Short mmCIF file of C-alpha atoms in Angstrom, two decimals:
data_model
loop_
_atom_site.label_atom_id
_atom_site.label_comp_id
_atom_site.label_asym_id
_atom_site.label_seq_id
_atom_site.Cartn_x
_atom_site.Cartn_y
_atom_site.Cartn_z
CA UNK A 159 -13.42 -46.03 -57.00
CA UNK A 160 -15.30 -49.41 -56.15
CA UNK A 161 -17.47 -50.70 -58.36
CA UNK A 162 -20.83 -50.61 -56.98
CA UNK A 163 -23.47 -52.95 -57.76
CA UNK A 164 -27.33 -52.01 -57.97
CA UNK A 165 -29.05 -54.78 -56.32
CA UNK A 166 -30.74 -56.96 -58.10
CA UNK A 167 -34.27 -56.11 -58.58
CA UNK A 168 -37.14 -57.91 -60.09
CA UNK A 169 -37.53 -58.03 -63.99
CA UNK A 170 -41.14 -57.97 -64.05
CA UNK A 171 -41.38 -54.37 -64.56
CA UNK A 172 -38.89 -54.52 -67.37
CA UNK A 173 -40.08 -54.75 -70.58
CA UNK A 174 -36.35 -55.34 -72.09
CA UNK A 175 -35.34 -57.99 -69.81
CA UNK A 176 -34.97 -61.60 -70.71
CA UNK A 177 -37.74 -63.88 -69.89
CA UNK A 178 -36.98 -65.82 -66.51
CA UNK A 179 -35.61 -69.06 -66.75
CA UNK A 180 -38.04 -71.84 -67.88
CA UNK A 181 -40.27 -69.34 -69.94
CA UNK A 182 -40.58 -69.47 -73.61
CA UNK A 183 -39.99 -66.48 -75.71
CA UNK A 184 -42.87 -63.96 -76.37
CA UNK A 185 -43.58 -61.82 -79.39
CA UNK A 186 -43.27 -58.20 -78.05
CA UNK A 187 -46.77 -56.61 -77.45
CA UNK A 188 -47.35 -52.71 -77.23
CA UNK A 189 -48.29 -51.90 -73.43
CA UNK A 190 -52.21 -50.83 -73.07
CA UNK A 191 -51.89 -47.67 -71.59
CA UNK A 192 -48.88 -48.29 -68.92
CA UNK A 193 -50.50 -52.02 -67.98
CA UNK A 194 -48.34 -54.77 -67.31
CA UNK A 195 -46.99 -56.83 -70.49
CA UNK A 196 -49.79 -59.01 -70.21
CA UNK A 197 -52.47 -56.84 -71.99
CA UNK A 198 -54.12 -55.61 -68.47
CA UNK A 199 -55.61 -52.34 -68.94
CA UNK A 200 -54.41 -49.96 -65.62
CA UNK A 201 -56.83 -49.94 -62.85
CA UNK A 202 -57.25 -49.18 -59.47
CA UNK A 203 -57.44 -50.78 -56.51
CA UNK A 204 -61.04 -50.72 -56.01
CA UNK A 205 -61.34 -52.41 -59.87
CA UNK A 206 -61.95 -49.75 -61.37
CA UNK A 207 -60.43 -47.65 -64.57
CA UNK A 208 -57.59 -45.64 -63.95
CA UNK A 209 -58.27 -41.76 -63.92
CA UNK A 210 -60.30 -40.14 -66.95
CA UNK A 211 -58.42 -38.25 -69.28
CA UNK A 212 -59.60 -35.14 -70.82
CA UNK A 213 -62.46 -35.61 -72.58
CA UNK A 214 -63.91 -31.88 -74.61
CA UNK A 215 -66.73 -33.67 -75.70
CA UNK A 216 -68.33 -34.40 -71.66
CA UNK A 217 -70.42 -31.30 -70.35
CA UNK A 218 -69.02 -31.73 -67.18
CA UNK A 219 -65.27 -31.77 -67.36
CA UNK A 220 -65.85 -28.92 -70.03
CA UNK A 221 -68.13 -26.49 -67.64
CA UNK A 222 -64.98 -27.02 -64.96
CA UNK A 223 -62.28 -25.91 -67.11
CA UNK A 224 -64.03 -22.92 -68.17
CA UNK A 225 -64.81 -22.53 -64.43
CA UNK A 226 -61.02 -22.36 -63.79
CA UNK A 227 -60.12 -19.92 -66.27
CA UNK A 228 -63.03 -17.73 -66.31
CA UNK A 229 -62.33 -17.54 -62.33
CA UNK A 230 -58.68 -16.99 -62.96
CA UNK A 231 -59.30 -13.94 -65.57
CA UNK A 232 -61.68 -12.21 -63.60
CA UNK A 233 -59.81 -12.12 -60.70
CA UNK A 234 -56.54 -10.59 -62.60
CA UNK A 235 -59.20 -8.06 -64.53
CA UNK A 236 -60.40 -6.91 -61.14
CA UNK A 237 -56.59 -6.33 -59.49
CA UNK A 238 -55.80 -4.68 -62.80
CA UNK A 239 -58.36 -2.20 -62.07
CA UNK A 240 -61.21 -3.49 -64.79
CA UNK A 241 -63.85 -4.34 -62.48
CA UNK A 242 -66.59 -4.58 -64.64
CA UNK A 243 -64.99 -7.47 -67.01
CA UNK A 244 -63.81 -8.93 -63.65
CA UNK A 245 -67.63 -9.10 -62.23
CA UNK A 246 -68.88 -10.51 -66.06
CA UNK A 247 -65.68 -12.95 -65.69
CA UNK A 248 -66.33 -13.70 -61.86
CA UNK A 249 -70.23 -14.60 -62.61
CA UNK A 250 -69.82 -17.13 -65.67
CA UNK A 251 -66.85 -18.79 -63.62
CA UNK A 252 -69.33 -19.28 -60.13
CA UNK A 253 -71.91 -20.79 -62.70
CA UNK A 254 -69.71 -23.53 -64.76
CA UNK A 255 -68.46 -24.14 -61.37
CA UNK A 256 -71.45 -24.63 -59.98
CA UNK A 257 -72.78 -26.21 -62.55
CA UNK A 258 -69.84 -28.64 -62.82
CA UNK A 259 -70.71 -29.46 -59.55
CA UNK A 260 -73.95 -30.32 -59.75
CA UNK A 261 -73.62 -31.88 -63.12
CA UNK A 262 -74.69 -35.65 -63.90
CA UNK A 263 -72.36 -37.41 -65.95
CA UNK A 264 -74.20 -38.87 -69.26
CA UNK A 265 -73.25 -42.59 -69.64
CA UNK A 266 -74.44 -44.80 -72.76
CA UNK A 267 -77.12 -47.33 -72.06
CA UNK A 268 -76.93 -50.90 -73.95
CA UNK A 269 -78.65 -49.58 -76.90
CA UNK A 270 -76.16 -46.59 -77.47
CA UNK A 271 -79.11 -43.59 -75.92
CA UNK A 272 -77.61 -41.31 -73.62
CA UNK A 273 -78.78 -41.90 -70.08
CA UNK A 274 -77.92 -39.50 -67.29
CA UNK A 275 -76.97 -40.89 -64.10
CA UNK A 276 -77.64 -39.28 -60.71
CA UNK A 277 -74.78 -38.20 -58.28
CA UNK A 278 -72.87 -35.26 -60.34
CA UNK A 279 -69.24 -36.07 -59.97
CA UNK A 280 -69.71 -38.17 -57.12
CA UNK A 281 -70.78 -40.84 -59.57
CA UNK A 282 -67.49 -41.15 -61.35
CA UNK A 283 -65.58 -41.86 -58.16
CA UNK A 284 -61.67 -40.88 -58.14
CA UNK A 285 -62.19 -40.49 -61.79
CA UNK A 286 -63.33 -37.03 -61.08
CA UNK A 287 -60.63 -35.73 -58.89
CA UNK A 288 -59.39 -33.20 -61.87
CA UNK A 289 -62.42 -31.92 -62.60
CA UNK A 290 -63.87 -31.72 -59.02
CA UNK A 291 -60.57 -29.88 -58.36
CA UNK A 292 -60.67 -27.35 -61.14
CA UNK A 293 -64.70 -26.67 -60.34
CA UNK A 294 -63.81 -25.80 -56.82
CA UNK A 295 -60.51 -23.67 -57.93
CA UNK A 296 -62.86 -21.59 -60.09
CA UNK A 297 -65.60 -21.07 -57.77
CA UNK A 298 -62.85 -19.80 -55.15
CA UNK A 299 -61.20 -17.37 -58.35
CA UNK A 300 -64.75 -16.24 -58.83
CA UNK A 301 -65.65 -15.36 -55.82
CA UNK A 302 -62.77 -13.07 -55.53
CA UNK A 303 -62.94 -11.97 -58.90
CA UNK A 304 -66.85 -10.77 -57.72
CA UNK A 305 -65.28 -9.82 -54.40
CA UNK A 306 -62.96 -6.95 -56.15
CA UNK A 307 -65.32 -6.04 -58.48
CA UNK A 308 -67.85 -5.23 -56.00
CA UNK A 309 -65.42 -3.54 -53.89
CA UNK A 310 -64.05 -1.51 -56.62
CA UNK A 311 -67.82 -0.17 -57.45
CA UNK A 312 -68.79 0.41 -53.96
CA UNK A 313 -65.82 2.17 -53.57
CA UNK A 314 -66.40 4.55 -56.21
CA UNK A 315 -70.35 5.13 -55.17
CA UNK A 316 -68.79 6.17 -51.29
CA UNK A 317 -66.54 8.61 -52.72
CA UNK A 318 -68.91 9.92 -55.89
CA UNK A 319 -69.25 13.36 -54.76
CA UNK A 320 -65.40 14.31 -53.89
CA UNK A 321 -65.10 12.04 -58.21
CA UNK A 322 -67.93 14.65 -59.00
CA UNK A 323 -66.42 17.52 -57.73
CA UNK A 324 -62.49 17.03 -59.18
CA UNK A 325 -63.86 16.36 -62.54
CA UNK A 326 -66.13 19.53 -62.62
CA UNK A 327 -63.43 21.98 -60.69
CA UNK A 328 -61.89 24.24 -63.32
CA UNK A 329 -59.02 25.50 -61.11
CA UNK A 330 -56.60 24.28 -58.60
CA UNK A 331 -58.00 25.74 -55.93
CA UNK A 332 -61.82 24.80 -56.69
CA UNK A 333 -60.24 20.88 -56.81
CA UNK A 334 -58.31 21.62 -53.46
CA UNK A 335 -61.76 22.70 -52.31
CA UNK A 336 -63.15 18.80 -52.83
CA UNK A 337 -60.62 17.77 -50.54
CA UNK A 338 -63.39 18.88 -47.95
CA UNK A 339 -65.38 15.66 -49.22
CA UNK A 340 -63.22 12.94 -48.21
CA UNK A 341 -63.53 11.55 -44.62
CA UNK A 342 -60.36 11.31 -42.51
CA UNK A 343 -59.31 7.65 -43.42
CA UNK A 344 -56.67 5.98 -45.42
CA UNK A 345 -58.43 5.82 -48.34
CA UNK A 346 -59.28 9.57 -48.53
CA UNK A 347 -55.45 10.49 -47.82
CA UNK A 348 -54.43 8.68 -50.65
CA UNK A 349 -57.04 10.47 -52.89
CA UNK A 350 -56.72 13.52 -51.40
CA UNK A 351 -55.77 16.50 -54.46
CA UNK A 352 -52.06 17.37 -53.44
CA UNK A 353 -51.39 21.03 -54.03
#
């Protein structure tokens, strides 16, 4: 088999390779944060810092986390057939989301006060990507999360009477006898009492 040669490709990325030709020697310097070797911090093309990390400690980035998994729980509670933690799930997750949203990112002043700026997460520019992303995630969990929980309780006030009936029939053929309760539908052919 041939030897096959990479080609050659530029050693400025490299933090192992010898200095070019010409250069002096440098002490080795730990990289800030995945900047080049000469001290840059990361930013973006606009001049701007590189993407926030995760911060517990901003309201903001908190309230659309919780939105996310509060949206995400609910909706399993309500296909699991618990609609009313789904609904208490489903509502906390559409208001961290929409408060996450809405939210106004608190940035220090010269003095050290907090000072809230206007703009909710539009202020923080591509910084807020993540957290924009995880507010709208939740409010789309909740809202299904509500949407089977709602379903699941309207479903049981339509067919309350032929419930009613089953539970309070003593014998077989007083809960064949609720049968008569259930329209002619899908749904009432699956609850229908087999004899």
């Amino acid at each position: 088999m041939p030897d096959r040669r990479q080609p050659d490709s530029p050693t400025d990325d490299n933090p192992f390779a010898a200095p070019p030709e010409g250069r002096p020697d440098q002490p080795w310097q730990p990289r800030d944060g995945g900047g080049g070797g000469n001290g840059e911090s990361p930013k973006d093309s606009d001049g701007q810092r590189g993407p926030a990390r995760w911060d517990p400690t901003d309201p903001i980035q908190r309230r659309a986390r919780y939105a996310l998994l509060a949206g995400m729980w609910g909706f399993f509670f309500g296909i699991f057939g618990i609609p009313s933690v789904g609904l208490l799930l489903g509502a906390l997750a559409l208001y961290w989301g929409i408060s996450a949203l809405r939210g106004k990112p608190v940035r220090a002043t010269a003095d050290g006060a907090p000072a809230a700026s206007a703009g909710g997460l539009d202020a923080l520019g591509p910084a807020a990507r993540p957290q924009r992303t995880a507010a709208v995630s939740g409010l789309v969990t909740a809202s299904l999360a509500i949407l089977l929980a709602m379903s699941s309780y309207a479903l049981q006030l339509a067919y309350k009477d032929f419930y009613v009936c089953r539970d309070d029939a003593l014998t077989k053929s007083a809960e064949l006898q609720c049968n008569t309760l259930l329209p002619n539908n899908l749904v009432g052919d699956v609850l229908k009492v087999r004899p």
